[in-house]
Short mmCIF file of C-alpha atoms and ligand atoms in Angstrom, two decimals:
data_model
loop_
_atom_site.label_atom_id
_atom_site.label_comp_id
_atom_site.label_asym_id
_atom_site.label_seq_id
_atom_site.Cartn_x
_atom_site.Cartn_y
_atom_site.Cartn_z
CA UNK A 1 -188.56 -9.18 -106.71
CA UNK A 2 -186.99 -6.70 -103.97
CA UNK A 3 -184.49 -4.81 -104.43
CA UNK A 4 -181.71 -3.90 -101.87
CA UNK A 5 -181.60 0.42 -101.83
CA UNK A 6 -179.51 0.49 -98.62
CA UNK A 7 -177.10 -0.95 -96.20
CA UNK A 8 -175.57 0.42 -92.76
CA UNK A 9 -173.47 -0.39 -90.37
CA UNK A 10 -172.65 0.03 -86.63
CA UNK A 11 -170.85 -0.48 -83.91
CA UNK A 12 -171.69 -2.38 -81.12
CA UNK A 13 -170.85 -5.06 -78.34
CA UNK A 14 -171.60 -8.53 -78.17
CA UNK A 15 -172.39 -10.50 -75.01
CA UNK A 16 -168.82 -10.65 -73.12
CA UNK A 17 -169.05 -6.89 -74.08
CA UNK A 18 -166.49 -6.43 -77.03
CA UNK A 19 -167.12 -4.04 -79.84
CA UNK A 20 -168.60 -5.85 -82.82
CA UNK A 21 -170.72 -4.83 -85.58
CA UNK A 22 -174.44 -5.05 -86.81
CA UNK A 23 -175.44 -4.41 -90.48
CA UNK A 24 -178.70 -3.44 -91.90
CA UNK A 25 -179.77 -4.09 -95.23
CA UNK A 26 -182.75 -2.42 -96.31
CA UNK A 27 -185.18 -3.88 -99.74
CA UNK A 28 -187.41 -1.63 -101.44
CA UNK A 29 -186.70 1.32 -98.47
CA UNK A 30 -189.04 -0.82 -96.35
CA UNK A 31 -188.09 -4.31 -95.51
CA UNK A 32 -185.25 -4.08 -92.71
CA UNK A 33 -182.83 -6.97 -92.30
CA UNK A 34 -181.08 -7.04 -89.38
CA UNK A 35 -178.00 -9.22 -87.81
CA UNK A 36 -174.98 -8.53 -84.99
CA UNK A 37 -171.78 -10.23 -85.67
CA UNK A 38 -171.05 -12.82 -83.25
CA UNK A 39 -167.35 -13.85 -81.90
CA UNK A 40 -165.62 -16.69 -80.07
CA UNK A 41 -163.33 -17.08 -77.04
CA UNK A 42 -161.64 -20.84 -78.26
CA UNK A 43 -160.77 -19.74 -82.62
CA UNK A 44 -159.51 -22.15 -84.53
CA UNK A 45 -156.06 -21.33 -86.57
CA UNK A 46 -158.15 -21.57 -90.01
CA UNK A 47 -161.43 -19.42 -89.04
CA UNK A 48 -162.00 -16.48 -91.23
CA UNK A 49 -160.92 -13.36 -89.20
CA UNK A 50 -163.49 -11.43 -87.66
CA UNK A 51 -161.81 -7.68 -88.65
CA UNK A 52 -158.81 -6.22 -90.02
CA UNK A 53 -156.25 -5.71 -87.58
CA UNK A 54 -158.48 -6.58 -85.29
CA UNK A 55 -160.38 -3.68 -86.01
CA UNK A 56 -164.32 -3.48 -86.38
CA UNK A 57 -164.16 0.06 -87.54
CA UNK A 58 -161.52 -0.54 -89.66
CA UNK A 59 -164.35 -3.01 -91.39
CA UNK A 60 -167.42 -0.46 -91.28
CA UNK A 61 -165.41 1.76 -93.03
CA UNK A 62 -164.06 -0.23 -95.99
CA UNK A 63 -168.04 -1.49 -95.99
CA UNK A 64 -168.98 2.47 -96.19
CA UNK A 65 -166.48 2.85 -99.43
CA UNK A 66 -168.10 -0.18 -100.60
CA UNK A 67 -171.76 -0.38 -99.85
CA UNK A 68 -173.26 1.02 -103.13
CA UNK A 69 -171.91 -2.54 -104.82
CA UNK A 70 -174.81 -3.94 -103.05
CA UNK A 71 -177.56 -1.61 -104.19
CA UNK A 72 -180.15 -3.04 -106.65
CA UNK A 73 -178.92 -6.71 -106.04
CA UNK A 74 -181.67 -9.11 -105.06
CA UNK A 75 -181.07 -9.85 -100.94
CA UNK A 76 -182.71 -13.36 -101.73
CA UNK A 77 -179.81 -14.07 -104.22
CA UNK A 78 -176.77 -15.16 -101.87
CA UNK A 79 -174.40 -16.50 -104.51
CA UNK A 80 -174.77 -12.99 -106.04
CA UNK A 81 -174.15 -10.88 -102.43
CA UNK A 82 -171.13 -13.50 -102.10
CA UNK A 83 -169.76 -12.85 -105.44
CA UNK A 84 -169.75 -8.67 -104.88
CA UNK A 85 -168.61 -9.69 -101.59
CA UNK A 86 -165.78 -11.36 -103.32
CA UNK A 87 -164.87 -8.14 -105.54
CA UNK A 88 -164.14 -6.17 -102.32
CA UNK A 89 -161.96 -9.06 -100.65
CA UNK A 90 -160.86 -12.24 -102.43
CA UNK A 91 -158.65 -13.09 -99.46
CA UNK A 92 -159.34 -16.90 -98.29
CA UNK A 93 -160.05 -15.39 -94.68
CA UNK A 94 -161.66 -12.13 -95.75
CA UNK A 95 -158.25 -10.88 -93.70
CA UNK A 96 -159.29 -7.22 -95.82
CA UNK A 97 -162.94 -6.87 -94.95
CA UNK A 98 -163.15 -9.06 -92.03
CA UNK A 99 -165.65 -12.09 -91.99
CA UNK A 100 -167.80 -10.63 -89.71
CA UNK A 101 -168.96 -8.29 -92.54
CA UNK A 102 -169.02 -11.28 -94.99
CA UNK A 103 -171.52 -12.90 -91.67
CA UNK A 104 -173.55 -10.06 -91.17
CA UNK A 105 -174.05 -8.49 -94.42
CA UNK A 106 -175.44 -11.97 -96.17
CA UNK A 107 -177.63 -13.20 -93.27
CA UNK A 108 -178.74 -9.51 -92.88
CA UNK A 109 -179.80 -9.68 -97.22
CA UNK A 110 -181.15 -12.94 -96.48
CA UNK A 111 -183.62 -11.69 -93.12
CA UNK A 112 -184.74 -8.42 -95.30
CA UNK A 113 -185.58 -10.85 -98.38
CA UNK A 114 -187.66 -13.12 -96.04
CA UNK A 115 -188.70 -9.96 -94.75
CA UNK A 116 -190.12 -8.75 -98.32
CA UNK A 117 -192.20 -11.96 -99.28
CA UNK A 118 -193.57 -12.77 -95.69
CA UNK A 119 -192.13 -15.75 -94.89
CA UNK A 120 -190.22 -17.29 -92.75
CA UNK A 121 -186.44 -17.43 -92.59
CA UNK A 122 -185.72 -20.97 -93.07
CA UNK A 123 -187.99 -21.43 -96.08
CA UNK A 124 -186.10 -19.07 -97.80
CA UNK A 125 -182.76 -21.03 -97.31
CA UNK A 126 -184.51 -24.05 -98.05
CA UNK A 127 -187.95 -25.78 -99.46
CA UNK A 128 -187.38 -28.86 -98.51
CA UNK A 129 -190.57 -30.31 -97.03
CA UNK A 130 -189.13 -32.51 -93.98
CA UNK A 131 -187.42 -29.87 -92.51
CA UNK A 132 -187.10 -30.81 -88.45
CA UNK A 133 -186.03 -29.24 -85.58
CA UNK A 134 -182.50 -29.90 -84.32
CA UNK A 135 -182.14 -30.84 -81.25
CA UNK A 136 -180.60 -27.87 -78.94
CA UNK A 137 -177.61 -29.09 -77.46
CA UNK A 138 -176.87 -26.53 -74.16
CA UNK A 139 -173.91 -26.15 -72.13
CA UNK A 140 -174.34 -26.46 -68.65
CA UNK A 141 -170.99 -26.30 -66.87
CA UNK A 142 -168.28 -24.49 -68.14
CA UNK A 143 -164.60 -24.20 -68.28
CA UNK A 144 -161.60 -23.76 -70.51
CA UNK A 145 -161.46 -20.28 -72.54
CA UNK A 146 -164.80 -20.09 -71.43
CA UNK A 147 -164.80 -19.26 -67.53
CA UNK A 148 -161.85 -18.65 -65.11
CA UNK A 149 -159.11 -20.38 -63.01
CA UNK A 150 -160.19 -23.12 -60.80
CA UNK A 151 -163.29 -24.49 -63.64
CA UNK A 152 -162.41 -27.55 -65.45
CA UNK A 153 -159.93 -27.42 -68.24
CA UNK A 154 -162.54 -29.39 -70.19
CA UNK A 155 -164.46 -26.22 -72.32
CA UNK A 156 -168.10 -27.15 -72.09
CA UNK A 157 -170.67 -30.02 -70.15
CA UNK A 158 -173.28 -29.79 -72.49
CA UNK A 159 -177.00 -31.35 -72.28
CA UNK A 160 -179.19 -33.12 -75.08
CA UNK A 161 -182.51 -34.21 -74.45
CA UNK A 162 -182.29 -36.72 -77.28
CA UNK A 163 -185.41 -38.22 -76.41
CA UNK A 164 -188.30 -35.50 -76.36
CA UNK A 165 -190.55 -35.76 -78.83
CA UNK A 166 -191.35 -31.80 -79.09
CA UNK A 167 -189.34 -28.78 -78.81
CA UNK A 168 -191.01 -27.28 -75.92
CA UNK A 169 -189.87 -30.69 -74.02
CA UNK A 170 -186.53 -30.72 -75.34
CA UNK A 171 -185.66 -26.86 -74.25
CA UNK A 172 -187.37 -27.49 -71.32
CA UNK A 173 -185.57 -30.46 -69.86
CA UNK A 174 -182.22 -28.73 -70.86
CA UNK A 175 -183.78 -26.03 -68.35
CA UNK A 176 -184.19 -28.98 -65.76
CA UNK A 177 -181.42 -30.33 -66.07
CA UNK A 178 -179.37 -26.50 -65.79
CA UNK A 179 -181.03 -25.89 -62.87
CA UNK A 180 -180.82 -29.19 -60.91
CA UNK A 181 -177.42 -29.37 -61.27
CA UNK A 182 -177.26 -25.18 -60.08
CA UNK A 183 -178.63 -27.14 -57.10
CA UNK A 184 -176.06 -29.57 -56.78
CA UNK A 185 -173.05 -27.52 -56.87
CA UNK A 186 -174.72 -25.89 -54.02
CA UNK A 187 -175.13 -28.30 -51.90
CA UNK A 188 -171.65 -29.92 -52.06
CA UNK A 189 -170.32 -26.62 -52.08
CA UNK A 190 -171.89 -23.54 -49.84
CA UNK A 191 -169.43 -21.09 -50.74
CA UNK A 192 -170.30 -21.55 -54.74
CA UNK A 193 -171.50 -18.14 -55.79
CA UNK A 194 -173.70 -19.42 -58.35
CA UNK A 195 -170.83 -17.84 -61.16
CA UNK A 196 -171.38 -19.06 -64.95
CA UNK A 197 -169.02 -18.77 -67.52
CA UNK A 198 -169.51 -16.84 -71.19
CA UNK A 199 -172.56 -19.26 -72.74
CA UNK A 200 -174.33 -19.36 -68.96
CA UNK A 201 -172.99 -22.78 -68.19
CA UNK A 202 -172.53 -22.53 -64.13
CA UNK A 203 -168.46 -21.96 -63.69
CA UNK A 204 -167.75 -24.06 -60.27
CA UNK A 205 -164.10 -24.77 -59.24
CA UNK A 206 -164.22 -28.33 -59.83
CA UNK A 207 -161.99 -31.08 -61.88
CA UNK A 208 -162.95 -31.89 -65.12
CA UNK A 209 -164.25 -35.37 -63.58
CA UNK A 210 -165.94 -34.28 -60.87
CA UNK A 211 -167.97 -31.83 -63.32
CA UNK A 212 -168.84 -34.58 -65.09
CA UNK A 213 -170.11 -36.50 -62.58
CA UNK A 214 -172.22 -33.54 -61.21
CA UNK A 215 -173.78 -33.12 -64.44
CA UNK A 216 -174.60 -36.95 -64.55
CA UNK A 217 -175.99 -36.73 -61.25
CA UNK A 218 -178.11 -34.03 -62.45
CA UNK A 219 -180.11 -35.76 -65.05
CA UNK A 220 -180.26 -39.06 -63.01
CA UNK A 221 -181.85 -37.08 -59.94
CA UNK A 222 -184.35 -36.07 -62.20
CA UNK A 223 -185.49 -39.74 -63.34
CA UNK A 224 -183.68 -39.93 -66.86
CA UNK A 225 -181.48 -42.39 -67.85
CA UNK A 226 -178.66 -40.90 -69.27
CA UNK A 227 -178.36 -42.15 -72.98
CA UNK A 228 -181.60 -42.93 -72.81
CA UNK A 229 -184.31 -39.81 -72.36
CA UNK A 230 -181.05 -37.27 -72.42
CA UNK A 231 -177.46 -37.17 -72.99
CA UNK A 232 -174.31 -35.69 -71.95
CA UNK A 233 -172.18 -33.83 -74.61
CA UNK A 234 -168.57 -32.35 -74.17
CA UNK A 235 -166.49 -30.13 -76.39
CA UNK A 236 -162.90 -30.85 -75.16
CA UNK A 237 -161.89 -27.72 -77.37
CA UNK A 238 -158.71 -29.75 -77.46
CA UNK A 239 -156.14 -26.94 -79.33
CA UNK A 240 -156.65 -25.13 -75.50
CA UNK A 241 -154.80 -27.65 -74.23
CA UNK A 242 -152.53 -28.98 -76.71
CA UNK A 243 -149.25 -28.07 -76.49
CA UNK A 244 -147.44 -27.77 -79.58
CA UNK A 245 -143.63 -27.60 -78.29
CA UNK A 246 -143.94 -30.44 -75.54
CA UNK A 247 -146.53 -32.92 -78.14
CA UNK A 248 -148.31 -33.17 -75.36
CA UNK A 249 -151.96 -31.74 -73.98
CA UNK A 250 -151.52 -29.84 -70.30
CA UNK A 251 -154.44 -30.13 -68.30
CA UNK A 252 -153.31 -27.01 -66.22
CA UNK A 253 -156.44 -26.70 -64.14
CA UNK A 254 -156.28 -30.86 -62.88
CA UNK A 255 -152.42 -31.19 -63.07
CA UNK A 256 -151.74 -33.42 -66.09
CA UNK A 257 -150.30 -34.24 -69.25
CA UNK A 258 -151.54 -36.22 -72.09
CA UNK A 259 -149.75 -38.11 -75.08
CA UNK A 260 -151.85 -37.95 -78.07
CA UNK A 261 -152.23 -42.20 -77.40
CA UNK A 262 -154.13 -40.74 -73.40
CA UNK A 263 -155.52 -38.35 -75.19
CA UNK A 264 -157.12 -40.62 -77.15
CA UNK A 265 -157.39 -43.24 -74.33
CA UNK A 266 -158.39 -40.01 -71.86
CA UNK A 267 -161.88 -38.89 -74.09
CA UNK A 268 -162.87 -42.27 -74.82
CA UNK A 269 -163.21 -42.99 -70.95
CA UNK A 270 -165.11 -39.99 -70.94
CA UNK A 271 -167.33 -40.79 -73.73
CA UNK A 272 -167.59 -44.56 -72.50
CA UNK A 273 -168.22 -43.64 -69.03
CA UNK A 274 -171.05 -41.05 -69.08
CA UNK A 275 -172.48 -42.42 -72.07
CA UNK A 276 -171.91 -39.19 -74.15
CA UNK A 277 -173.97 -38.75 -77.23
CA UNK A 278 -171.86 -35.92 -78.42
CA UNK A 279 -168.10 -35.54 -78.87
CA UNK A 280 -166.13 -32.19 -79.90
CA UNK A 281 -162.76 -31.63 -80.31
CA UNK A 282 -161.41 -34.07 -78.29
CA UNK A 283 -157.68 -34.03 -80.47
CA UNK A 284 -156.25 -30.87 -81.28
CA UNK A 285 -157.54 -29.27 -84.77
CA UNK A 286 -154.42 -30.63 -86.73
CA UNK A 287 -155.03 -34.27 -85.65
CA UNK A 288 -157.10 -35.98 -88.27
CA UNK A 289 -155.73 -39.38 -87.91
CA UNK A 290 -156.79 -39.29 -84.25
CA UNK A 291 -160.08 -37.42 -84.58
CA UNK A 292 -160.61 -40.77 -87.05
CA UNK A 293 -159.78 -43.72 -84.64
CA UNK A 294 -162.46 -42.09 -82.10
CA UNK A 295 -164.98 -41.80 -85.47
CA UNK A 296 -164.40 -45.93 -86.08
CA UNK A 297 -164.96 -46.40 -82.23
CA UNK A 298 -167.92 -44.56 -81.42
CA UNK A 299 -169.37 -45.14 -84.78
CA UNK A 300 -172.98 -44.20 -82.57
CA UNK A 301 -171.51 -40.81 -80.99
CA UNK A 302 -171.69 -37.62 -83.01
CA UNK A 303 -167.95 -37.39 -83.01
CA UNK A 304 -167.87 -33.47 -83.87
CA UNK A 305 -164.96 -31.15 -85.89
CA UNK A 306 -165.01 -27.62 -85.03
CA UNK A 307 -161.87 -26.00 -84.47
CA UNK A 308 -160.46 -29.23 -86.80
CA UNK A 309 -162.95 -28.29 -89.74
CA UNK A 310 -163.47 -24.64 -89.31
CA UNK A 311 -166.48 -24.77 -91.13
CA UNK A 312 -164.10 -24.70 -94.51
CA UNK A 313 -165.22 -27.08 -97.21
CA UNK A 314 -161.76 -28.00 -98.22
CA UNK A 315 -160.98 -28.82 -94.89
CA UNK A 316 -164.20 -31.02 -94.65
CA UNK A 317 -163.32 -32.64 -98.20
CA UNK A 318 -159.43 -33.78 -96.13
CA UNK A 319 -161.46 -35.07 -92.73
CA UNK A 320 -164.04 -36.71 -95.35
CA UNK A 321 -160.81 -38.70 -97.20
CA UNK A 322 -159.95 -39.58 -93.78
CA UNK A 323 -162.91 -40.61 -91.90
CA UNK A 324 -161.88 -38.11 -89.43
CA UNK A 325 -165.53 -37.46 -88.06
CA UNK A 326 -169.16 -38.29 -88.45
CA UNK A 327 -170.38 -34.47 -87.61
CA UNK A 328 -169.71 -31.26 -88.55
CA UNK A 329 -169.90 -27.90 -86.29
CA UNK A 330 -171.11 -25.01 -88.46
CA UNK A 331 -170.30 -21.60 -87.28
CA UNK A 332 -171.38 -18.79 -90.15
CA UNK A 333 -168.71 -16.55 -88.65
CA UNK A 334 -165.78 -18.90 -89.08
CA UNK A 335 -166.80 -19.46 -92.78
CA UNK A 336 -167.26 -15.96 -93.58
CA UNK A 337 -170.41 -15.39 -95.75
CA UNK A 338 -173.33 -17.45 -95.05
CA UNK A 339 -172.97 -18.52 -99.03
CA UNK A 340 -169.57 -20.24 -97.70
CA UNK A 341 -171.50 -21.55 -95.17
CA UNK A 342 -174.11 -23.52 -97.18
CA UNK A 343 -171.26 -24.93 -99.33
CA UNK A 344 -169.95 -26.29 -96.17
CA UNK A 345 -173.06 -27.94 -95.18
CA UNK A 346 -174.10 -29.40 -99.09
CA UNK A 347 -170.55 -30.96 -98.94
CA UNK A 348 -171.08 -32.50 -95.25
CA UNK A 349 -174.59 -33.76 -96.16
CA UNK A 350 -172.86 -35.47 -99.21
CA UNK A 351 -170.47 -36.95 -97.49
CA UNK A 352 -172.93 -38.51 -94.56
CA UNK A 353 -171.26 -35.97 -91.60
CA UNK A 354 -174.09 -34.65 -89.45
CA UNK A 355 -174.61 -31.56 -89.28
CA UNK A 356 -174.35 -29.52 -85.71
CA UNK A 357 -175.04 -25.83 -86.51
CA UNK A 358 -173.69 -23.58 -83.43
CA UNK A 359 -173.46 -20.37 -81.96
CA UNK A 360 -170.08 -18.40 -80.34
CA UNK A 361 -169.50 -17.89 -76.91
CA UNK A 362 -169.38 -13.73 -77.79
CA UNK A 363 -173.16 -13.38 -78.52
CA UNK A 364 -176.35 -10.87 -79.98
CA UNK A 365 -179.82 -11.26 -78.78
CA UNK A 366 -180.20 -12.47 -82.60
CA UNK A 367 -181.60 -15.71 -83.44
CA UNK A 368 -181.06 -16.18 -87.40
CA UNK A 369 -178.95 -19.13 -86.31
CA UNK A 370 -182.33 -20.99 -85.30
CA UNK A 371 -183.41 -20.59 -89.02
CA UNK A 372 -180.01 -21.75 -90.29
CA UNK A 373 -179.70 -24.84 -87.92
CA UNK A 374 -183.48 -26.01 -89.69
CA UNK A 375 -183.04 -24.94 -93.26
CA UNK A 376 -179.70 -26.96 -93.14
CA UNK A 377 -181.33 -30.16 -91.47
CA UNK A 378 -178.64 -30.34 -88.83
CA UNK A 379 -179.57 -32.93 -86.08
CA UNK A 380 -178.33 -30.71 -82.99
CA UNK A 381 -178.42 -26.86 -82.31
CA UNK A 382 -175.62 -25.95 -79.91
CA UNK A 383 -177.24 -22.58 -78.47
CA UNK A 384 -177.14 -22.94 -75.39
CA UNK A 385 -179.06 -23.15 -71.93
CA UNK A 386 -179.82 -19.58 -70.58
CA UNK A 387 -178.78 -16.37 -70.51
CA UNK A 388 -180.59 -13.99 -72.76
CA UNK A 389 -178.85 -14.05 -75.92
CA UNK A 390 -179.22 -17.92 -75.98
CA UNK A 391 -183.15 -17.96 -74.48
CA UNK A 392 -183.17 -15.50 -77.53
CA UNK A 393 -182.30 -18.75 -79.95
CA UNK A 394 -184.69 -21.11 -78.21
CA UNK A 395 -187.61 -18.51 -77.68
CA UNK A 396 -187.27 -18.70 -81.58
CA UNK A 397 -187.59 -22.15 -82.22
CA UNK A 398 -190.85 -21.84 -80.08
CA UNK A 399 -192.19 -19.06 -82.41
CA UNK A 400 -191.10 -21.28 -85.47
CA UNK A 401 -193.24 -24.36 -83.86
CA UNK A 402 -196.26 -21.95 -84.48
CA UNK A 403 -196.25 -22.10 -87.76
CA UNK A 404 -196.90 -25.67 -87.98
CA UNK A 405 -194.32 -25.85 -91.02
CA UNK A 406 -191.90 -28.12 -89.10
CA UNK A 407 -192.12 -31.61 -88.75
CA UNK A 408 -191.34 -33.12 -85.16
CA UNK A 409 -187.71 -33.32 -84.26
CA UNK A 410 -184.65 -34.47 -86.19
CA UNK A 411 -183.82 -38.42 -86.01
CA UNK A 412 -180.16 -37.59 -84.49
C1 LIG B 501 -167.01 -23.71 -79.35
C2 LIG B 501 -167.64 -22.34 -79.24
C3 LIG B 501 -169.10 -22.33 -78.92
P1 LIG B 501 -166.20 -20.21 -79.12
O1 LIG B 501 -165.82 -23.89 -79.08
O2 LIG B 501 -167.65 -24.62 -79.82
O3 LIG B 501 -169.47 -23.10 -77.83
O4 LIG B 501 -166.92 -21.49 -78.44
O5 LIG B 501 -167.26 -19.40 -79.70
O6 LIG B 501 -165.48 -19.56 -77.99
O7 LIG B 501 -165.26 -20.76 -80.15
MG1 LIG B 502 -165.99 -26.03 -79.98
#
């Protein structure tokens, strides 16, 4: 069994190009595990906090007082990591160390113990033997926190390709689909400068409606059906717009107001309409009971908690009581440790929510997350389209395919 004999940390920046940090943990002085702390632009109120004070090297250095704790543990044993974890901060939102430690300093023990017995990733986080692969879910127009004035107030367009049969098809129709409707915005508008917001979605100064459209237009130029051979997806990332004072989301961008009744009535046009497989957010993250009348609606649409479930298992346990969605974002970094994380997901898989494992819109070239998403049998993989620290994600599912471990995609 390996042994961890070091661990280091650094600072460095993550895709929008904000300091983060990246750990190393090292087994046996040979077998290098390596991960970059990854942020996001839309946090929910109940996410772990990435560093104290908002300060990464306020975190490096209580992990420098702290990192002998960690030498001679096993890096396969995550409950263990967790618990020393635990001794240094015991806060529920590692407020002391900062969760982006608690991220990067499990996943990192976790990639050095795969590291030290040759496998891969995944089978160390699980040996179940029908893993799948998820089905990457990709933004392809983008708005909200995520790009600037004049996008829709809607947060992300995304594409699933719900009907390939292999991952190469699946990642490669996304890439159809991105570019077609690249083409689009073109055309109906010359002076679009080809701009893309934070997770390479393009960024064109449309209403949210008439970005939808475009993006249906997109996969029906191309022959598919949508609903049929692909899918359209939105996260409303509803908390951007909900206005806590008034009761009331603002749609600043299109120049409107909802009740939380049009809210409801507003995304289940949407979802209706363009035939969406996939849901996010479309109440604010305090609104279970609304989240739950969309879930008994659209008992066939992944209707998705992030920002509502935080990827906290008590949390889940309250939307579980409630009914108050059928699928589950998980975001390591909002949970803390990846230990937290895996709770999380044993807890949604008892209770029947689907699992949607996801990256942030602050990203590393890293692409752990592809191993997490398939050791935790989640049906969807939100990573993306393009942009380098996302093809990073999908290049890895096409390296995992190799191995011939993996059988065909997930049944969504
Ligand atoms: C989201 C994420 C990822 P962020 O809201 O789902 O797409 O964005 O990382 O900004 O929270
Ligand atoms: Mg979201």
């Amino acid at each position: 069994m390996a042994r961890i004999t070091s661990i280091r940390g650094r600072l460095l920046y993550n895709s929008r190009g904000n300091k983060t940090i990246e750990i190393d943990v090292i087994s046996d002085n040979t077998h290098l595990g390596r991960i970059c702390a990854p942020s996001g632009a839309s946090v929910g109120k109940h996410e772990a906090i990435s560093f104290p004070e908002n300060k990464p090297e306020k975190s490096l250095e209580i992990l420098r007082e702290n990192e002998k704790k960690f030498v001679g543990l096993d890096p396969s044993n995550l409950k263990l990591i967790h618990e020393t974890l635990r001794t240094i901060d015991s806060t529920g939102n590692y407020s002391k160390i900062g969760g982006s430690i608690a991220f990067a300093i499990t996943i990192a023990s976790i990639d050095s113990a795969a590291k030290s017995v040759g496998v891969p990733l995944f089978r160390l986080l699980s040996n179940d033997s029908d893993l799948r692969f998820p089905f990457p879910l990709g933004n392809i127009l983008g708005g909200g926190a995520h790009a600037g004035p004049g996008t829709p107030d809607i947060q992300e367009i995304l594409v699933c390709a719900n009907g390939s049969k292999t991952i190469r098809e699946a990642i490669e129709v996304n890439f159809a689909v991105h570019k077609e409707l690249g083409k689009i915005l073109a055309k109906r508008e010359p002076s679009f400068t080809n701009g893309r917001g934070d997770e390479g979605g393009w960024a064109p100064r449309l209403k949210n409606d008439e970005a939808l459209e475009m993006c249906a237009s997109a996969c029906e130029q191309l022959g598919f059906t949508l609903g049929k051979e692909v899918s359209l997806g939105v996260d409303f990332a509803s908390s951007t717009q909900w206005n806590e004072k008034k009761k009331k989301y603002v749609y600043e961008r299109a120049g409107f107001e909802n009740t939380p009744e049009e809210q409801i009535e507003f995304a289940a046009n949407i979802i209706k309409k363009y035939k969406l497989a996939y849901a996010e957010d479309a109440v604010h993250e305090e609104a279970f009971d609304e989240m739950a009348i969309l879930a008994e609606k659209f008992p066939n649409v992944l209707i998705t908690g992030d920002d509502l479930l935080v990827t906290n298992t008590e949390i889940l346990k309250r939307a579980a009581r409630v009914k108050a969605c059928n699928a589950a974002i998980l975001k390591v970094n909002q949970a803390g440790s990846l230990y937290d994380a895996l709770e999380f997901a044993k807890e949604a898989t008892k209770n029947n929510i689907k699992i949607i494992t996801s990256h942030r819109s602050g990203e590393s070239v890293d692409s752990h997350i592809s191993h997490i998403g398939i050791a935790t049998k989640s049906k969807m993989l939100k990573i993306g389209v393009v942009g380098g620290e996302r093809i990073a994600k999908l290049n890895e599912l096409l390296r995992i395919a190799e191995h011939g471990l993996i059988r065909g995609m997930a049944e969504i």
